[in-house]
PDB file of C-alpha atoms in Angstrom:
ATOM      1  CA  UNK A  26     -11.368  10.962 -10.932  1.00 67.00           C
ATOM      2  CA  UNK A  27      -8.156   9.568  -9.748  1.00 72.00           C
ATOM      3  CA  UNK A  28      -5.036  11.229 -10.976  1.00 86.00           C
ATOM      4  CA  UNK A  29      -1.257  10.775 -10.707  1.00 92.00           C
ATOM      5  CA  UNK A  30       1.130  13.840 -10.621  1.00 93.00           C
ATOM      6  CA  UNK A  31       4.784  13.876 -11.401  1.00 94.00           C
ATOM      7  CA  UNK A  32       6.030  17.388 -10.735  1.00 87.00           C
ATOM      8  CA  UNK A  33       9.531  16.824 -12.170  1.00 88.00           C
ATOM      9  CA  UNK A  34       9.217  16.941 -15.895  1.00 91.00           C
ATOM     10  CA  UNK A  35      12.917  16.898 -16.786  1.00 95.00           C
ATOM     11  CA  UNK A  36      15.791  16.120 -14.407  1.00 97.00           C
ATOM     12  CA  UNK A  37      19.505  16.470 -15.309  1.00 97.00           C
ATOM     13  CA  UNK A  38      22.074  15.018 -13.068  1.00 97.00           C
ATOM     14  CA  UNK A  39      25.772  14.111 -13.045  1.00 97.00           C
ATOM     15  CA  UNK A  40      26.832  10.556 -12.421  1.00 97.00           C
ATOM     16  CA  UNK A  41      27.015   9.641  -8.661  1.00 97.00           C
ATOM     17  CA  UNK A  42      24.452  12.310  -7.754  1.00 97.00           C
ATOM     18  CA  UNK A  43      21.455  11.245  -5.751  1.00 97.00           C
ATOM     19  CA  UNK A  44      17.959  11.072  -7.329  1.00 97.00           C
ATOM     20  CA  UNK A  45      14.487  11.673  -6.009  1.00 97.00           C
ATOM     21  CA  UNK A  46      11.539  11.782  -8.407  1.00 97.00           C
ATOM     22  CA  UNK A  47       8.210  12.878  -6.922  1.00 96.00           C
ATOM     23  CA  UNK A  48       4.856  11.117  -7.452  1.00 96.00           C
ATOM     24  CA  UNK A  49       1.579  12.042  -5.836  1.00 96.00           C
ATOM     25  CA  UNK A  50      -1.800  10.523  -6.419  1.00 93.00           C
ATOM     26  CA  UNK A  51      -5.273  11.667  -5.653  1.00 89.00           C
ATOM     27  CA  UNK A  52      -7.165   8.533  -4.568  1.00 79.00           C
ATOM     28  CA  UNK A  53      -7.745   8.044  -0.840  1.00 73.00           C
ATOM     29  CA  UNK A  54      -8.580   4.346  -0.585  1.00 78.00           C
ATOM     30  CA  UNK A  55      -6.546   1.238  -1.218  1.00 82.00           C
ATOM     31  CA  UNK A  56      -3.916   1.704  -3.911  1.00 87.00           C
ATOM     32  CA  UNK A  57      -1.333  -0.348  -5.713  1.00 89.00           C
ATOM     33  CA  UNK A  58       1.640   1.757  -6.774  1.00 92.00           C
ATOM     34  CA  UNK A  59       4.190   1.245  -9.510  1.00 93.00           C
ATOM     35  CA  UNK A  60       7.205   2.802 -11.084  1.00 96.00           C
ATOM     36  CA  UNK A  61       7.936   1.933 -14.680  1.00 95.00           C
ATOM     37  CA  UNK A  62      10.968   2.946 -16.758  1.00 95.00           C
ATOM     38  CA  UNK A  63      11.345   3.403 -20.458  1.00 93.00           C
ATOM     39  CA  UNK A  64      14.964   3.354 -21.723  1.00 94.00           C
ATOM     40  CA  UNK A  65      15.541   5.045 -25.117  1.00 90.00           C
ATOM     41  CA  UNK A  66      14.004   2.963 -27.870  1.00 86.00           C
ATOM     42  CA  UNK A  67      12.726   0.321 -25.479  1.00 88.00           C
ATOM     43  CA  UNK A  68       9.410  -0.727 -24.107  1.00 85.00           C
ATOM     44  CA  UNK A  69       8.159   0.019 -20.662  1.00 90.00           C
ATOM     45  CA  UNK A  70       9.641  -2.097 -17.915  1.00 91.00           C
ATOM     46  CA  UNK A  71       8.563  -2.462 -14.239  1.00 92.00           C
ATOM     47  CA  UNK A  72      11.067  -0.944 -11.822  1.00 95.00           C
ATOM     48  CA  UNK A  73       9.298  -1.710  -8.571  1.00 95.00           C
ATOM     49  CA  UNK A  74       5.803  -1.946  -7.079  1.00 93.00           C
ATOM     50  CA  UNK A  75       3.989  -1.572  -3.744  1.00 93.00           C
ATOM     51  CA  UNK A  76       0.884  -3.678  -2.932  1.00 89.00           C
ATOM     52  CA  UNK A  77       1.063  -3.880   0.877  1.00 89.00           C
ATOM     53  CA  UNK A  78       3.363  -4.338   3.788  1.00 92.00           C
ATOM     54  CA  UNK A  79       6.690  -2.539   4.228  1.00 94.00           C
ATOM     55  CA  UNK A  80       6.198   0.989   2.695  1.00 95.00           C
ATOM     56  CA  UNK A  81       9.833   1.048   1.617  1.00 97.00           C
ATOM     57  CA  UNK A  82      10.092  -0.896  -1.543  1.00 96.00           C
ATOM     58  CA  UNK A  83      13.265  -2.011  -3.259  1.00 96.00           C
ATOM     59  CA  UNK A  84      13.382  -2.555  -7.020  1.00 94.00           C
ATOM     60  CA  UNK A  85      15.858  -3.364  -9.638  1.00 92.00           C
ATOM     61  CA  UNK A  86      19.084  -1.487 -10.386  1.00 94.00           C
ATOM     62  CA  UNK A  87      19.350   0.006  -6.945  1.00 96.00           C
ATOM     63  CA  UNK A  88      16.062   2.004  -7.075  1.00 97.00           C
ATOM     64  CA  UNK A  89      13.765   2.198  -4.110  1.00 97.00           C
ATOM     65  CA  UNK A  90      10.472   3.966  -3.418  1.00 98.00           C
ATOM     66  CA  UNK A  91       8.687   4.919  -0.285  1.00 96.00           C
ATOM     67  CA  UNK A  92       4.858   4.846   0.110  1.00 95.00           C
ATOM     68  CA  UNK A  93       3.759   7.598   2.474  1.00 95.00           C
ATOM     69  CA  UNK A  94      -0.007   7.259   2.862  1.00 91.00           C
ATOM     70  CA  UNK A  95      -0.521  10.568   4.739  1.00 92.00           C
ATOM     71  CA  UNK A  96       1.154  12.364   1.931  1.00 94.00           C
ATOM     72  CA  UNK A  97      -0.418  10.387  -0.944  1.00 94.00           C
ATOM     73  CA  UNK A  98       3.112   9.990  -2.244  1.00 95.00           C
ATOM     74  CA  UNK A  99       5.312   7.309  -3.793  1.00 97.00           C
ATOM     75  CA  UNK A 100       8.631   8.974  -4.503  1.00 97.00           C
ATOM     76  CA  UNK A 101      11.379   7.086  -6.331  1.00 98.00           C
ATOM     77  CA  UNK A 102      14.936   7.375  -5.055  1.00 97.00           C
ATOM     78  CA  UNK A 103      18.396   6.108  -5.986  1.00 98.00           C
ATOM     79  CA  UNK A 104      21.433   7.150  -3.897  1.00 97.00           C
ATOM     80  CA  UNK A 105      23.882   7.248  -6.828  1.00 97.00           C
ATOM     81  CA  UNK A 106      22.812   7.456 -10.449  1.00 97.00           C
ATOM     82  CA  UNK A 107      24.645   6.164 -13.461  1.00 97.00           C
ATOM     83  CA  UNK A 108      24.701   7.191 -17.116  1.00 96.00           C
ATOM     84  CA  UNK A 109      22.728   4.071 -17.908  1.00 96.00           C
ATOM     85  CA  UNK A 110      19.786   5.323 -15.786  1.00 97.00           C
ATOM     86  CA  UNK A 111      19.063   7.918 -18.519  1.00 97.00           C
ATOM     87  CA  UNK A 112      15.445   7.149 -19.360  1.00 96.00           C
ATOM     88  CA  UNK A 113      11.818   8.219 -18.838  1.00 95.00           C
ATOM     89  CA  UNK A 114      10.267   7.283 -15.495  1.00 97.00           C
ATOM     90  CA  UNK A 115       6.516   6.859 -15.028  1.00 96.00           C
ATOM     91  CA  UNK A 116       4.659   6.550 -11.789  1.00 96.00           C
ATOM     92  CA  UNK A 117       1.302   4.650 -11.948  1.00 93.00           C
ATOM     93  CA  UNK A 118      -1.525   3.827  -9.615  1.00 91.00           C
ATOM     94  CA  UNK A 119      -4.251   1.317  -9.504  1.00 86.00           C
ATOM     95  CA  UNK A 120      -6.984   2.374  -7.138  1.00 75.00           C
ATOM     96  CA  UNK A 121     -10.077   0.587  -5.953  1.00 65.00           C
ATOM     97  CA  UNK A 122     -13.626   1.564  -6.881  1.00 59.00           C
ATOM     98  CA  UNK A 123     -15.473   0.362  -9.931  1.00 56.00           C
ATOM     99  CA  UNK A 124     -12.412  -0.419 -12.022  1.00 62.00           C
ATOM    100  CA  UNK A 125      -8.902  -1.543 -11.590  1.00 72.00           C
ATOM    101  CA  UNK A 126      -7.364   0.459 -14.513  1.00 80.00           C
ATOM    102  CA  UNK A 127      -3.840   1.606 -14.193  1.00 85.00           C
ATOM    103  CA  UNK A 128      -3.400   5.317 -14.408  1.00 88.00           C
ATOM    104  CA  UNK A 129      -0.024   6.894 -15.269  1.00 91.00           C
ATOM    105  CA  UNK A 130       1.575  10.134 -14.500  1.00 92.00           C
ATOM    106  CA  UNK A 131       3.006  12.205 -17.251  1.00 91.00           C
ATOM    107  CA  UNK A 132       6.514  10.892 -16.797  1.00 94.00           C
ATOM    108  CA  UNK A 133       9.866  12.380 -15.834  1.00 95.00           C
ATOM    109  CA  UNK A 134      12.646  12.440 -18.249  1.00 95.00           C
ATOM    110  CA  UNK A 135      15.994  11.859 -16.509  1.00 97.00           C
ATOM    111  CA  UNK A 136      19.367  12.618 -18.177  1.00 97.00           C
ATOM    112  CA  UNK A 137      22.553  11.573 -16.533  1.00 97.00           C
ATOM    113  CA  UNK A 138      25.779  13.007 -17.713  1.00 95.00           C
ATOM    114  CA  UNK A 139      29.167  11.225 -17.143  1.00 90.00           C
TER     115      UNK A 139
ATOM    116  CA  UNK B  22       3.778 -16.460 -25.640  1.00 52.00           C
ATOM    117  CA  UNK B  23       6.671 -15.134 -23.594  1.00 77.00           C
ATOM    118  CA  UNK B  24       5.606 -11.558 -23.762  1.00 92.00           C
ATOM    119  CA  UNK B  25       2.890  -9.214 -24.959  1.00 95.00           C
ATOM    120  CA  UNK B  26       3.041  -9.188 -28.715  1.00 96.00           C
ATOM    121  CA  UNK B  27       1.748  -6.276 -30.823  1.00 97.00           C
ATOM    122  CA  UNK B  28       1.286  -5.831 -34.579  1.00 97.00           C
ATOM    123  CA  UNK B  29       2.074  -4.084 -36.725  1.00 97.00           C
ATOM    124  CA  UNK B  30       5.042  -2.492 -35.060  1.00 95.00           C
ATOM    125  CA  UNK B  31       4.792   0.428 -37.530  1.00 96.00           C
ATOM    126  CA  UNK B  32       1.860   1.663 -39.640  1.00 97.00           C
ATOM    127  CA  UNK B  33       1.689   4.644 -41.907  1.00 97.00           C
ATOM    128  CA  UNK B  34      -1.864   5.420 -43.069  1.00 97.00           C
ATOM    129  CA  UNK B  35      -3.549   8.145 -44.968  1.00 97.00           C
ATOM    130  CA  UNK B  36      -5.942  10.494 -43.163  1.00 97.00           C
ATOM    131  CA  UNK B  37      -9.446   9.171 -43.255  1.00 97.00           C
ATOM    132  CA  UNK B  38      -8.540   5.410 -43.486  1.00 98.00           C
ATOM    133  CA  UNK B  39      -9.352   2.870 -40.828  1.00 98.00           C
ATOM    134  CA  UNK B  40      -6.633   0.946 -39.016  1.00 98.00           C
ATOM    135  CA  UNK B  41      -6.614  -2.075 -36.851  1.00 98.00           C
ATOM    136  CA  UNK B  42      -3.959  -2.719 -34.213  1.00 98.00           C
ATOM    137  CA  UNK B  43      -3.570  -6.179 -32.744  1.00 97.00           C
ATOM    138  CA  UNK B  44      -2.503  -7.317 -29.304  1.00 97.00           C
ATOM    139  CA  UNK B  45      -1.622 -10.819 -28.256  1.00 96.00           C
ATOM    140  CA  UNK B  46      -1.365 -10.818 -24.466  1.00 95.00           C
ATOM    141  CA  UNK B  47       0.764 -13.175 -22.280  1.00 94.00           C
ATOM    142  CA  UNK B  48      -0.930 -16.505 -22.201  1.00 92.00           C
ATOM    143  CA  UNK B  49      -3.297 -16.887 -19.233  1.00 90.00           C
ATOM    144  CA  UNK B  50      -3.502 -13.162 -18.480  1.00 92.00           C
ATOM    145  CA  UNK B  51      -7.026 -12.119 -17.803  1.00 90.00           C
ATOM    146  CA  UNK B  52      -6.553  -8.389 -17.767  1.00 91.00           C
ATOM    147  CA  UNK B  53      -5.685  -6.403 -20.952  1.00 94.00           C
ATOM    148  CA  UNK B  54      -5.043  -2.737 -21.351  1.00 94.00           C
ATOM    149  CA  UNK B  55      -4.563  -0.232 -24.262  1.00 97.00           C
ATOM    150  CA  UNK B  56      -2.724   2.974 -23.786  1.00 96.00           C
ATOM    151  CA  UNK B  57      -1.716   5.800 -26.153  1.00 96.00           C
ATOM    152  CA  UNK B  58       1.664   7.470 -25.943  1.00 92.00           C
ATOM    153  CA  UNK B  59       2.065  10.676 -27.962  1.00 87.00           C
ATOM    154  CA  UNK B  60       5.359  12.370 -28.559  1.00 76.00           C
ATOM    155  CA  UNK B  61       6.457  14.220 -25.357  1.00 67.00           C
ATOM    156  CA  UNK B  62       3.251  13.107 -23.569  1.00 73.00           C
ATOM    157  CA  UNK B  63       2.602  10.544 -20.888  1.00 80.00           C
ATOM    158  CA  UNK B  64       0.598   7.395 -21.233  1.00 89.00           C
ATOM    159  CA  UNK B  65      -3.025   7.981 -21.903  1.00 92.00           C
ATOM    160  CA  UNK B  66      -5.492   5.192 -20.802  1.00 92.00           C
ATOM    161  CA  UNK B  67      -7.746   4.074 -23.513  1.00 95.00           C
ATOM    162  CA  UNK B  68      -9.587   0.877 -22.535  1.00 94.00           C
ATOM    163  CA  UNK B  69      -9.349  -1.998 -20.075  1.00 92.00           C
ATOM    164  CA  UNK B  70     -10.673  -5.521 -20.337  1.00 92.00           C
ATOM    165  CA  UNK B  71     -10.946  -7.836 -17.355  1.00 89.00           C
ATOM    166  CA  UNK B  72     -12.117 -11.402 -17.790  1.00 85.00           C
ATOM    167  CA  UNK B  73     -15.689 -11.552 -18.888  1.00 84.00           C
ATOM    168  CA  UNK B  74     -16.621  -8.226 -17.283  1.00 86.00           C
ATOM    169  CA  UNK B  75     -17.810  -5.280 -19.405  1.00 88.00           C
ATOM    170  CA  UNK B  76     -14.692  -3.385 -20.509  1.00 91.00           C
ATOM    171  CA  UNK B  77     -13.907   0.004 -19.069  1.00 90.00           C
ATOM    172  CA  UNK B  78     -13.974   2.269 -22.117  1.00 92.00           C
ATOM    173  CA  UNK B  79     -13.759   5.521 -20.273  1.00 90.00           C
ATOM    174  CA  UNK B  80     -10.425   6.525 -21.870  1.00 92.00           C
ATOM    175  CA  UNK B  81     -11.442   6.227 -25.558  1.00 96.00           C
ATOM    176  CA  UNK B  82     -11.083   9.736 -27.018  1.00 94.00           C
ATOM    177  CA  UNK B  83     -13.948   9.568 -29.491  1.00 95.00           C
ATOM    178  CA  UNK B  84     -16.423   7.214 -31.081  1.00 96.00           C
ATOM    179  CA  UNK B  85     -13.964   6.587 -33.860  1.00 97.00           C
ATOM    180  CA  UNK B  86     -12.030   4.438 -31.454  1.00 98.00           C
ATOM    181  CA  UNK B  87     -13.207   0.905 -30.473  1.00 97.00           C
ATOM    182  CA  UNK B  88     -11.739  -2.271 -29.172  1.00 97.00           C
ATOM    183  CA  UNK B  89     -12.672  -5.901 -28.863  1.00 95.00           C
ATOM    184  CA  UNK B  90     -11.237  -8.858 -27.042  1.00 94.00           C
ATOM    185  CA  UNK B  91     -12.172 -12.124 -28.532  1.00 85.00           C
ATOM    186  CA  UNK B  92     -12.195 -15.323 -26.477  1.00 82.00           C
ATOM    187  CA  UNK B  93     -10.593 -13.565 -23.618  1.00 78.00           C
ATOM    188  CA  UNK B  94      -7.276 -13.419 -25.368  1.00 90.00           C
ATOM    189  CA  UNK B  95      -6.369 -11.389 -28.485  1.00 95.00           C
ATOM    190  CA  UNK B  96      -7.537  -7.865 -28.693  1.00 97.00           C
ATOM    191  CA  UNK B  97      -7.987  -5.482 -31.560  1.00 97.00           C
ATOM    192  CA  UNK B  98      -7.999  -1.679 -31.395  1.00 98.00           C
ATOM    193  CA  UNK B  99      -9.720  -0.093 -34.357  1.00 98.00           C
ATOM    194  CA  UNK B 100      -9.505   3.538 -35.244  1.00 98.00           C
ATOM    195  CA  UNK B 101     -11.947   4.675 -37.936  1.00 98.00           C
ATOM    196  CA  UNK B 102     -11.457   7.675 -40.227  1.00 98.00           C
ATOM    197  CA  UNK B 103      -7.925   8.381 -38.839  1.00 98.00           C
ATOM    198  CA  UNK B 104      -6.858  11.930 -38.138  1.00 97.00           C
ATOM    199  CA  UNK B 105      -3.418  13.350 -37.842  1.00 95.00           C
ATOM    200  CA  UNK B 106      -3.748  13.772 -34.102  1.00 94.00           C
ATOM    201  CA  UNK B 107      -4.171   9.958 -33.869  1.00 96.00           C
ATOM    202  CA  UNK B 108      -0.460   9.615 -34.629  1.00 96.00           C
ATOM    203  CA  UNK B 109       1.092   8.017 -31.552  1.00 96.00           C
ATOM    204  CA  UNK B 110       2.427   4.855 -30.189  1.00 95.00           C
ATOM    205  CA  UNK B 111      -0.345   2.516 -29.142  1.00 97.00           C
ATOM    206  CA  UNK B 112       0.626   0.321 -26.206  1.00 96.00           C
ATOM    207  CA  UNK B 113      -0.946  -2.984 -25.151  1.00 96.00           C
ATOM    208  CA  UNK B 114      -0.365  -4.476 -21.689  1.00 94.00           C
ATOM    209  CA  UNK B 115      -1.623  -7.455 -19.793  1.00 93.00           C
ATOM    210  CA  UNK B 116      -1.635  -8.772 -16.249  1.00 90.00           C
ATOM    211  CA  UNK B 117      -2.413 -12.166 -14.729  1.00 88.00           C
ATOM    212  CA  UNK B 118      -5.227 -10.848 -12.637  1.00 78.00           C
ATOM    213  CA  UNK B 119      -6.794  -7.509 -11.935  1.00 72.00           C
ATOM    214  CA  UNK B 120      -4.534  -5.221  -9.891  1.00 70.00           C
ATOM    215  CA  UNK B 121      -1.531  -7.446 -10.635  1.00 76.00           C
ATOM    216  CA  UNK B 122       1.768  -6.428 -12.247  1.00 82.00           C
ATOM    217  CA  UNK B 123       1.247  -5.217 -15.772  1.00 87.00           C
ATOM    218  CA  UNK B 124       3.498  -6.121 -18.622  1.00 91.00           C
ATOM    219  CA  UNK B 125       3.822  -4.030 -21.771  1.00 93.00           C
ATOM    220  CA  UNK B 126       4.246  -4.825 -25.351  1.00 94.00           C
ATOM    221  CA  UNK B 127       6.674  -2.831 -27.588  1.00 92.00           C
ATOM    222  CA  UNK B 128       3.778  -0.827 -29.135  1.00 95.00           C
ATOM    223  CA  UNK B 129       2.445  -0.055 -32.512  1.00 97.00           C
ATOM    224  CA  UNK B 130       3.726   3.142 -33.923  1.00 95.00           C
ATOM    225  CA  UNK B 131       0.936   4.793 -36.028  1.00 97.00           C
ATOM    226  CA  UNK B 132       1.588   7.685 -38.284  1.00 96.00           C
ATOM    227  CA  UNK B 133      -1.342   9.428 -40.013  1.00 97.00           C
ATOM    228  CA  UNK B 134      -0.342  11.435 -43.055  1.00 96.00           C
TER     229      UNK B 134
END
């Protein structure tokens, strides 16, 4: 069965530090990849997505992610984090096959201190 | 509507009672998902509806859980004989087409006491 792994469960950074959150998936065929963010007390929002084309995807609020097919990875990056980036970040994958359901990783909690 | 609407936003129920959670997707969206988010856990896939196709029920944790989608729009998630471990936020999401960008509602927070 397809799965999504986020190895960083809890990340603590100071403002202006660089961020990279790992995401790996298990499916070998065509995939659509997403990063969602959940700010405290708010609902899930889309940060960015990859369907096809340029594997370096730019999203909102200065986030970007790179799809590396050979590594089955879609890591999220931001060169300089802000306190307002404190949130939970979820990687998600839609694979092909018999269904198009969206499968999420377990999430990474990011805390940014001023 | 402008977004995915879920009701109730909060529900406290006694163990053993049945509950119904409602989801009104974005108008015109053909795909609808239900997820469960427990405290400190990720998002657990429950069920997926796409158009007139048979739903993917592979994530439903037990036969106490069921869901319907009437007329290709509103969906109801029913939990029978609720247990304390059912306490969670139940999230509904929809997308315009299969494999499209998915938009989430604010969730229904269920507490079983």
